[in-house]
Tab-separated table of C-alpha atoms in Angstrom:
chain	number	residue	atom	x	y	z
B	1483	UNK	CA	70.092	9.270	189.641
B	1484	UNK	CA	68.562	8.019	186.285
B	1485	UNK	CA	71.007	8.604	183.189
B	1486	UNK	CA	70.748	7.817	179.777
B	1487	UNK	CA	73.671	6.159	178.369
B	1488	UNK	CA	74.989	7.155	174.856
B	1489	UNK	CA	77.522	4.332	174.422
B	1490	UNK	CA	79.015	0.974	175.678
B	1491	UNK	CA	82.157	2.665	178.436
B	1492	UNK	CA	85.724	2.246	177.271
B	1493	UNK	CA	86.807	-0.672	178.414
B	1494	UNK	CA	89.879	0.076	179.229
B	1495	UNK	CA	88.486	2.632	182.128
B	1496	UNK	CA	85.379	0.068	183.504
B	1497	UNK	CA	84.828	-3.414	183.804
B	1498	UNK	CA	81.950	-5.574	185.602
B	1499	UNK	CA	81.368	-5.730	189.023
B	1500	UNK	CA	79.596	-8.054	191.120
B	1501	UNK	CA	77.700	-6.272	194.504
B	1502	UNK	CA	76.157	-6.980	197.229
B	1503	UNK	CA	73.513	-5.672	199.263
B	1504	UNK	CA	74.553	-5.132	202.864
B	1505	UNK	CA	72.043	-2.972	204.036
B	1506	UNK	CA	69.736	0.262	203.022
B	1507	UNK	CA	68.931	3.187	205.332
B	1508	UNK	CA	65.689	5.759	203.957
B	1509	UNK	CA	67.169	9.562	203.591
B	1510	UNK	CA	64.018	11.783	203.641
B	1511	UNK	CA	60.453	11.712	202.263
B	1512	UNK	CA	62.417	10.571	198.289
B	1513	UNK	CA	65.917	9.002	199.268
B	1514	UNK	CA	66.777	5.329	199.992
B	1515	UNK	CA	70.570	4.683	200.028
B	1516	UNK	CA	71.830	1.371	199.593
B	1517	UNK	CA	74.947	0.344	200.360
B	1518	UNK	CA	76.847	-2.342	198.318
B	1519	UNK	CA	79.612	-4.730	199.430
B	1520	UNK	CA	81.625	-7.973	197.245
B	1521	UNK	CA	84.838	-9.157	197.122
B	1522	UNK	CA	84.865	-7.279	193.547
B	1523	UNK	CA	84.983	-3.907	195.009
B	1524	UNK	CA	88.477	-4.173	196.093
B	1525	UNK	CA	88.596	-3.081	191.959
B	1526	UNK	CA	86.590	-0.175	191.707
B	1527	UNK	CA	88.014	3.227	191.879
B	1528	UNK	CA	85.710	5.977	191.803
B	1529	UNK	CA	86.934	9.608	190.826
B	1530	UNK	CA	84.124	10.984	193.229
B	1531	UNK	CA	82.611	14.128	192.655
B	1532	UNK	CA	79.641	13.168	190.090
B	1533	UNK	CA	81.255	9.814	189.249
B	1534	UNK	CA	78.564	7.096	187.853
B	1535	UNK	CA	78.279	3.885	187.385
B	1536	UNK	CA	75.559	1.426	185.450
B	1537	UNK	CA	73.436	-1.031	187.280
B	1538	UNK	CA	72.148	-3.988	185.717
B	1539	UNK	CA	68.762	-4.513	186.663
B	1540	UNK	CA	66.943	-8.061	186.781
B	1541	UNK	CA	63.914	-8.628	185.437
B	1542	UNK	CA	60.734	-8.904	187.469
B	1543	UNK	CA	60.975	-12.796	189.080
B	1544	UNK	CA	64.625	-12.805	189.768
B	1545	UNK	CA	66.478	-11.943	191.724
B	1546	UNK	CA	69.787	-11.720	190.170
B	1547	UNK	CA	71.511	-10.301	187.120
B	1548	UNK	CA	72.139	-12.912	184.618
B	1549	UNK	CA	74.215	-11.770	181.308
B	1550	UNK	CA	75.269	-13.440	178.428
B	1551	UNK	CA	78.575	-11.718	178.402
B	1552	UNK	CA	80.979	-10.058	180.641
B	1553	UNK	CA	83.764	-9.399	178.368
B	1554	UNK	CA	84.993	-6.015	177.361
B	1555	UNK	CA	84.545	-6.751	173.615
B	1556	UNK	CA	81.372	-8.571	173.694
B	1557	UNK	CA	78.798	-8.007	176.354
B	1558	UNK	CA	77.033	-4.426	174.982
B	1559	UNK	CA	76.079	-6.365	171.705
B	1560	UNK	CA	75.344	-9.572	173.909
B	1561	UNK	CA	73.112	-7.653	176.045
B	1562	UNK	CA	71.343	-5.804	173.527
B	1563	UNK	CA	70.544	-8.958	171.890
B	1564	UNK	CA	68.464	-10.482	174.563
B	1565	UNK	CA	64.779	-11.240	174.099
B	1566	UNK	CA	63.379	-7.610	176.119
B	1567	UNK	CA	61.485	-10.099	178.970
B	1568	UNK	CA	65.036	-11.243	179.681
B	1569	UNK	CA	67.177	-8.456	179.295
B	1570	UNK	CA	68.055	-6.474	182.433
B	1571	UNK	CA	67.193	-3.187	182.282
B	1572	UNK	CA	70.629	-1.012	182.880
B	1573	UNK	CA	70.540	2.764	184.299
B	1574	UNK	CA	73.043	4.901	185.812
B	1575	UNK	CA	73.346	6.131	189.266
B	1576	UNK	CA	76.013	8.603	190.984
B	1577	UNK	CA	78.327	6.606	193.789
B	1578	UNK	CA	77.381	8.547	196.448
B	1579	UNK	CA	80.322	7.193	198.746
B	1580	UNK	CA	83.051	4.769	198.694
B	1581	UNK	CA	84.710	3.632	201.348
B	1582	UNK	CA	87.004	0.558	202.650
B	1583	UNK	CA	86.253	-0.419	206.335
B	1584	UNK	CA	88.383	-0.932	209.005
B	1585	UNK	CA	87.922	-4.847	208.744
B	1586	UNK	CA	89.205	-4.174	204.956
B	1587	UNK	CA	86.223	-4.531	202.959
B	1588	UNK	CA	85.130	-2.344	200.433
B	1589	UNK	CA	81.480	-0.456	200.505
B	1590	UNK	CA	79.716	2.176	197.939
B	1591	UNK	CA	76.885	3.740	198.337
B	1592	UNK	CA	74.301	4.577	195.726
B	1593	UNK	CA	71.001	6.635	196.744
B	1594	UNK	CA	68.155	6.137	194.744
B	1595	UNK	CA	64.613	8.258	194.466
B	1596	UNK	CA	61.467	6.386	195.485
B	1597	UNK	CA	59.351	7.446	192.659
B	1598	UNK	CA	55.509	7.080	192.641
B	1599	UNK	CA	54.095	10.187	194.698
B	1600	UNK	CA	52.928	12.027	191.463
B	1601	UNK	CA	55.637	14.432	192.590
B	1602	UNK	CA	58.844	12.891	192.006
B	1603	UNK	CA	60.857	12.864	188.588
B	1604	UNK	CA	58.071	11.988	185.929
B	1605	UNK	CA	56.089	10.845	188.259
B	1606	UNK	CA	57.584	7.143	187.278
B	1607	UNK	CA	55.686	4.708	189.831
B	1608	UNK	CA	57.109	1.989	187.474
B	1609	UNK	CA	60.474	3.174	187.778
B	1610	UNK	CA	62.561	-0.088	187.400
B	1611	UNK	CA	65.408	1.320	189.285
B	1612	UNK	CA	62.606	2.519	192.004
B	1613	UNK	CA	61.265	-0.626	192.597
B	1614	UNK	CA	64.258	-2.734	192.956
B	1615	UNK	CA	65.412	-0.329	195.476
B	1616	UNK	CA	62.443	-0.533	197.715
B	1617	UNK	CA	62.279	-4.107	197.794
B	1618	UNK	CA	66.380	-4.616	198.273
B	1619	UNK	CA	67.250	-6.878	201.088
B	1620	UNK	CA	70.936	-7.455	202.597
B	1621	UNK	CA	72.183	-10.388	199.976
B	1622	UNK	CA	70.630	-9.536	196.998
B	1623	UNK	CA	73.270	-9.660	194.576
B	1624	UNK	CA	73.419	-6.894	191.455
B	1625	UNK	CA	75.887	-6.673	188.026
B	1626	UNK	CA	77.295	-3.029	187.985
B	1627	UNK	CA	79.603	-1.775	185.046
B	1628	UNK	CA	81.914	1.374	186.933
B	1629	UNK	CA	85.217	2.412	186.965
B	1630	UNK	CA	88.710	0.575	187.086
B	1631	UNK	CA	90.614	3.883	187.331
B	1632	UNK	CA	89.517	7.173	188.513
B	1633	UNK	CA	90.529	9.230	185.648
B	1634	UNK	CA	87.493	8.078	183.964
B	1635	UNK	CA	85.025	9.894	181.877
B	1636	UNK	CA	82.284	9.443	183.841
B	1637	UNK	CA	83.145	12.188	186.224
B	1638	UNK	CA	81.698	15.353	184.976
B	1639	UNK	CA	82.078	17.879	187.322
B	1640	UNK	CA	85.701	19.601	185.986
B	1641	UNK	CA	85.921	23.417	186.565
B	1642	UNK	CA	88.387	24.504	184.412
B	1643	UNK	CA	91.840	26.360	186.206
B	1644	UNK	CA	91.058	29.956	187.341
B	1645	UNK	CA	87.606	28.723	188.189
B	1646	UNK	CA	86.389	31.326	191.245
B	1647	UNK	CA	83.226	30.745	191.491
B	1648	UNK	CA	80.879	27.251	191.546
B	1649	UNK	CA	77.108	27.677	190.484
B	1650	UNK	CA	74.816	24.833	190.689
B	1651	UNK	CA	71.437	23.390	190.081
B	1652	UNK	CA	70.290	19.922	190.345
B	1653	UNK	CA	66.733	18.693	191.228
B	1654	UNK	CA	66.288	15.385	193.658
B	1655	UNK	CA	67.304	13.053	190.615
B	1656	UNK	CA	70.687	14.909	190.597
B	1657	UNK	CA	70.353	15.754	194.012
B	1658	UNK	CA	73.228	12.769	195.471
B	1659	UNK	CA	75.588	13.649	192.995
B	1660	UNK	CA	75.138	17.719	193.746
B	1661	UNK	CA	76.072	16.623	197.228
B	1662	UNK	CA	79.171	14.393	196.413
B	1663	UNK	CA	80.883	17.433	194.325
B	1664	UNK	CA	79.668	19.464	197.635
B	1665	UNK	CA	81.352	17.158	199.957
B	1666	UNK	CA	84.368	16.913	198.051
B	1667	UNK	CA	85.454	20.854	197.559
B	1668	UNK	CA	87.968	22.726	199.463
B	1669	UNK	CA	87.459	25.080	201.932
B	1670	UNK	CA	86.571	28.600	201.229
B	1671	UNK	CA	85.182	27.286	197.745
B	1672	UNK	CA	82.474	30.146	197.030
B	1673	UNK	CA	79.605	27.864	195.911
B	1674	UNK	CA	75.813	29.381	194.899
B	1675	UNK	CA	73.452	26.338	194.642
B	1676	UNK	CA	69.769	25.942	193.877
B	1677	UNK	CA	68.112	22.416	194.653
B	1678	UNK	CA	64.974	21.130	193.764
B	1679	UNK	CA	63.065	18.863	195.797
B	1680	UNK	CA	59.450	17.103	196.098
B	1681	UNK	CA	59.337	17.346	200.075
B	1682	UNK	CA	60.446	19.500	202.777
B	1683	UNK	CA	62.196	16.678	204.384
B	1684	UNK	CA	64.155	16.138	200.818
B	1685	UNK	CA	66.039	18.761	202.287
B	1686	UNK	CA	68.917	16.862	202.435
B	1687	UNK	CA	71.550	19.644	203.279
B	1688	UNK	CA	75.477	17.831	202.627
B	1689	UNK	CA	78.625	18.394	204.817
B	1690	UNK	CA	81.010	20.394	202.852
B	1691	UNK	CA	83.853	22.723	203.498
B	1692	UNK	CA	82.972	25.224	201.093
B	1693	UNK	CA	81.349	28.911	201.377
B	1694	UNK	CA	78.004	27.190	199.854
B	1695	UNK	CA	74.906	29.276	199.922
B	1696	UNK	CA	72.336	26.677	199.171
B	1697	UNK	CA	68.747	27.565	197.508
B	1698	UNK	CA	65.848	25.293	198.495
B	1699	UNK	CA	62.638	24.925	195.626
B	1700	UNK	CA	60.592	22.319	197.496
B	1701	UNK	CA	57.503	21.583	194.599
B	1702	UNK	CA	55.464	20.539	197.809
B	1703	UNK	CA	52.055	22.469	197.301
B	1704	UNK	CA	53.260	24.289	194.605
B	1705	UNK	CA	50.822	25.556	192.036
B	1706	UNK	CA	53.124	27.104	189.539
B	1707	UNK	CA	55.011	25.126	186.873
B	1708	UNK	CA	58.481	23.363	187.489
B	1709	UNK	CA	60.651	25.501	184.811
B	1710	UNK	CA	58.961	28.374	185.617
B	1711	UNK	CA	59.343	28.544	189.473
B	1712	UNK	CA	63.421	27.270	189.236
B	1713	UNK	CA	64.023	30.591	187.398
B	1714	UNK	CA	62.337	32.976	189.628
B	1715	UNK	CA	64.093	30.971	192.387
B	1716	UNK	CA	67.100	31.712	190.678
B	1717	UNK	CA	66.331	35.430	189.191
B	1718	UNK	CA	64.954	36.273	192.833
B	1719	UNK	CA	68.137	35.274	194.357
B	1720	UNK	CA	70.750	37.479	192.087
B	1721	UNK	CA	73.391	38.329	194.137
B	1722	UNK	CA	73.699	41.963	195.062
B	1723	UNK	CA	77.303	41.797	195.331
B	1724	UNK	CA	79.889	41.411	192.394
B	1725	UNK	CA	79.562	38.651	190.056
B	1726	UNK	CA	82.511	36.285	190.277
B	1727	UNK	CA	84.668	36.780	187.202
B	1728	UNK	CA	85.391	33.041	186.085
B	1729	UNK	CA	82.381	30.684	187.813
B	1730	UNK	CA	81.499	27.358	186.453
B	1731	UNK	CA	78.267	25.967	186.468
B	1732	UNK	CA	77.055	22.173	187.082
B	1733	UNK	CA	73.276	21.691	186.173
B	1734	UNK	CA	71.531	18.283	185.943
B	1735	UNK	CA	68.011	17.128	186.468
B	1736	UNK	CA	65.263	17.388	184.051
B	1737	UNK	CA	66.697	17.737	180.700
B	1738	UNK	CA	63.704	20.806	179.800
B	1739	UNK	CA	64.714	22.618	183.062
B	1740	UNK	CA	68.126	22.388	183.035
B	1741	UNK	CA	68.422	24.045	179.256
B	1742	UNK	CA	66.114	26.593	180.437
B	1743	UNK	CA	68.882	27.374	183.806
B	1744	UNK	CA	71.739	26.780	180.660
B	1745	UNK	CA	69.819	29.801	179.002
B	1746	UNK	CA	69.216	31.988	181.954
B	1747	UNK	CA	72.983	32.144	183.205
B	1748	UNK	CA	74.446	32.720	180.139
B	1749	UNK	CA	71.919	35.201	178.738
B	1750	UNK	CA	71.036	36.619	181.401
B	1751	UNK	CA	74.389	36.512	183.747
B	1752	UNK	CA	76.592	36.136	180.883
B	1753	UNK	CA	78.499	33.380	181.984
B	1754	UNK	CA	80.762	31.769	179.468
B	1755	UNK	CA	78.669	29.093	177.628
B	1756	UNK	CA	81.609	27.070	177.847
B	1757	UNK	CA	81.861	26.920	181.535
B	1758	UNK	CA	78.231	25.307	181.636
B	1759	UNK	CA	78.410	21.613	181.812
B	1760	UNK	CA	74.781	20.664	181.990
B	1761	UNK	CA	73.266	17.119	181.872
B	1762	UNK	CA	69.469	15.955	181.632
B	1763	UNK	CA	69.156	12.901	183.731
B	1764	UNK	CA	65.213	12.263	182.550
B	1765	UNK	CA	62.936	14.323	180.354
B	1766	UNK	CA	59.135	15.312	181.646
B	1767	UNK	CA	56.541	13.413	179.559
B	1768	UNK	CA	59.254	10.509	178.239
B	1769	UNK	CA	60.044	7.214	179.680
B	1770	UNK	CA	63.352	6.058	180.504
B	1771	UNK	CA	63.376	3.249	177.748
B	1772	UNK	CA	62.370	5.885	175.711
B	1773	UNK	CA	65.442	7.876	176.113
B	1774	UNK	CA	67.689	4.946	175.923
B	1775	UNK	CA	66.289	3.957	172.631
B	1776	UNK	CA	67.214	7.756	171.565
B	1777	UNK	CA	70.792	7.681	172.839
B	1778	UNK	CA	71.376	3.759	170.914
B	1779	UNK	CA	70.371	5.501	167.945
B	1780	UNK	CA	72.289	8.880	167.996
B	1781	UNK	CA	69.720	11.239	168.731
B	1782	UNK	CA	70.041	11.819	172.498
B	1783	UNK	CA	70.651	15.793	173.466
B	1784	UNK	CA	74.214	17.347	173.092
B	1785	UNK	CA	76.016	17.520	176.470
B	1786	UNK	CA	78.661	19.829	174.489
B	1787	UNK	CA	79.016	23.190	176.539
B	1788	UNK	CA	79.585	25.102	173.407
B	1789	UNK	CA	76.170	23.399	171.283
B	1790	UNK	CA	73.718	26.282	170.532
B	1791	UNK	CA	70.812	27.402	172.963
């Protein structure tokens, strides 16, 4: 999942790490996952649910991530000061999974979209993130910046007590993270989710414990526009039954569609504006450099639950 990133992380909650590629496996039509290994992982402590981290891509030509700087008080300005054709390009990605083996080693996972169809997010055949993925081989070593303790504020996903109700919408970029919260609830969780997908075989349904009543929107043939068809989706799936009095929404995906979803359940279902947290992982019609050079200088899109429609 492609993120912007609005600051340099505390460094008192991340650090660097170095990873490994031990092997990918394809997920669907849109999904690689790759999973990472390194003796630096024994470190990392991810808060699951939609917990990120930022990977450090290398340029095209190498294979590796060199930086300037690894220390807490110096690498962000480091980085930003190298000459673009050096400069790794860093983006954000949920950890799908983390796991320690029974041999003792420790393994994340990170799934990545294969852009480049024409019907994936932006349509980004370029996507930097995209093409290292595809052309990851067991070895190749990466820089990642995550967390060193799992109270971290990179975890999003925090219903509020007397929460009775989780609503959801993510399209494929927010897809692995949608499933991570999904795997991680308790049983008898009511959960109403809507997913958004290129492909049929995107339909990448997660194990989970809860009372989830999951929504496919596959675009695949689809003549009508993105925005447009999420909210009948949603609108023609109203629940008949009761509202739940205190539910808590989690939307992420394209930043246009998910303040339209923002709009249409508190409007129109009158949830509490502050029980929205809502994220826009990409924007349709800008490039990811193009909302990174927004969030350096201040102007990236309030996250803030209670910022105006």
């Amino acid at each position: 999942m492609t993120v912007t990133a609005s600051e340099a992380p505390a460094a008192a909650h991340f650090r660097f790490f170095d990873c490994e590629v031990l092997r990918t496996r394809r997920l669907g039509h849109s999904f690689l996952r790759v999973t990472f290994g390194g003796e630096s992982l024994a470190g990392f402590r991810s808060g699951g649910f939609d917990q990120s981290l930022s990977l450090f891509l290398p340029p095209p030509g190498r294979e590796h991530t060199v930086l300037p700087s690894t220390d807490e008080d110096t690498w962000f300005g480091a980085w930003r000061a190298m000459p673009e054709a050096e400069r790794p390009v860093m983006r954000s990605y949920t950890v799908r999974a983390q796991r320690r083996t029974p041999a003792g080693a420790d393994e994340i996972d990170i799934d990545f979209v294969l852009h480049g169809t024409g019907t994936s997010a932006a349509g980004a055949a370029d996507s930097p993130a995209a093409r290292w993925a595809g052309q990851a081989v067991p070895g190749r070593r990466i820089l990642a910046i995550g967390p060193a303790v799992a109270q971290n504020k990179s975890v999003r996903f925090q219903p509020p007590p007397g929460t009775d109700a989780i609503w959801m919408y993510a399209d494929e970029t927010a897809l692995p993270a949608a499933a991570a919260i999904l795997e991680r609830l308790p049983a008898g969780t009511a959960v109403r989710a809507w997913f958004e997908v290129p492909h049929e075989d995107d339909r990448l349904a997660p194990a989970t414990r809860a009372d989830a009543d999951i929504t496919w929107i596959v675009r695949e043939g689809a003549g009508r526009e993105r925005t447009g068809r999420v909210l009948d989706a949603l609108r023609s799936t109203a629940t008949a039954t009761a509202a739940p009095a205190a539910p808590y929404a989690w939307l992420a995906g394209e930043a246009g569609t998910v303040r339209a979803v923002r709009r249409h359940l508190v409007q129109e279902r009158s949830v509490d504006r502050r029980a929205v947290r809502f994220t826009g992982y990409w924007r349709l019609g800008a490039s990811e450099e193009e909302l990174l050079a927004e969030a350096y200088a201040g102007r990236a899109a309030s996250e803030d639950p209670a910022s105006e429609l």
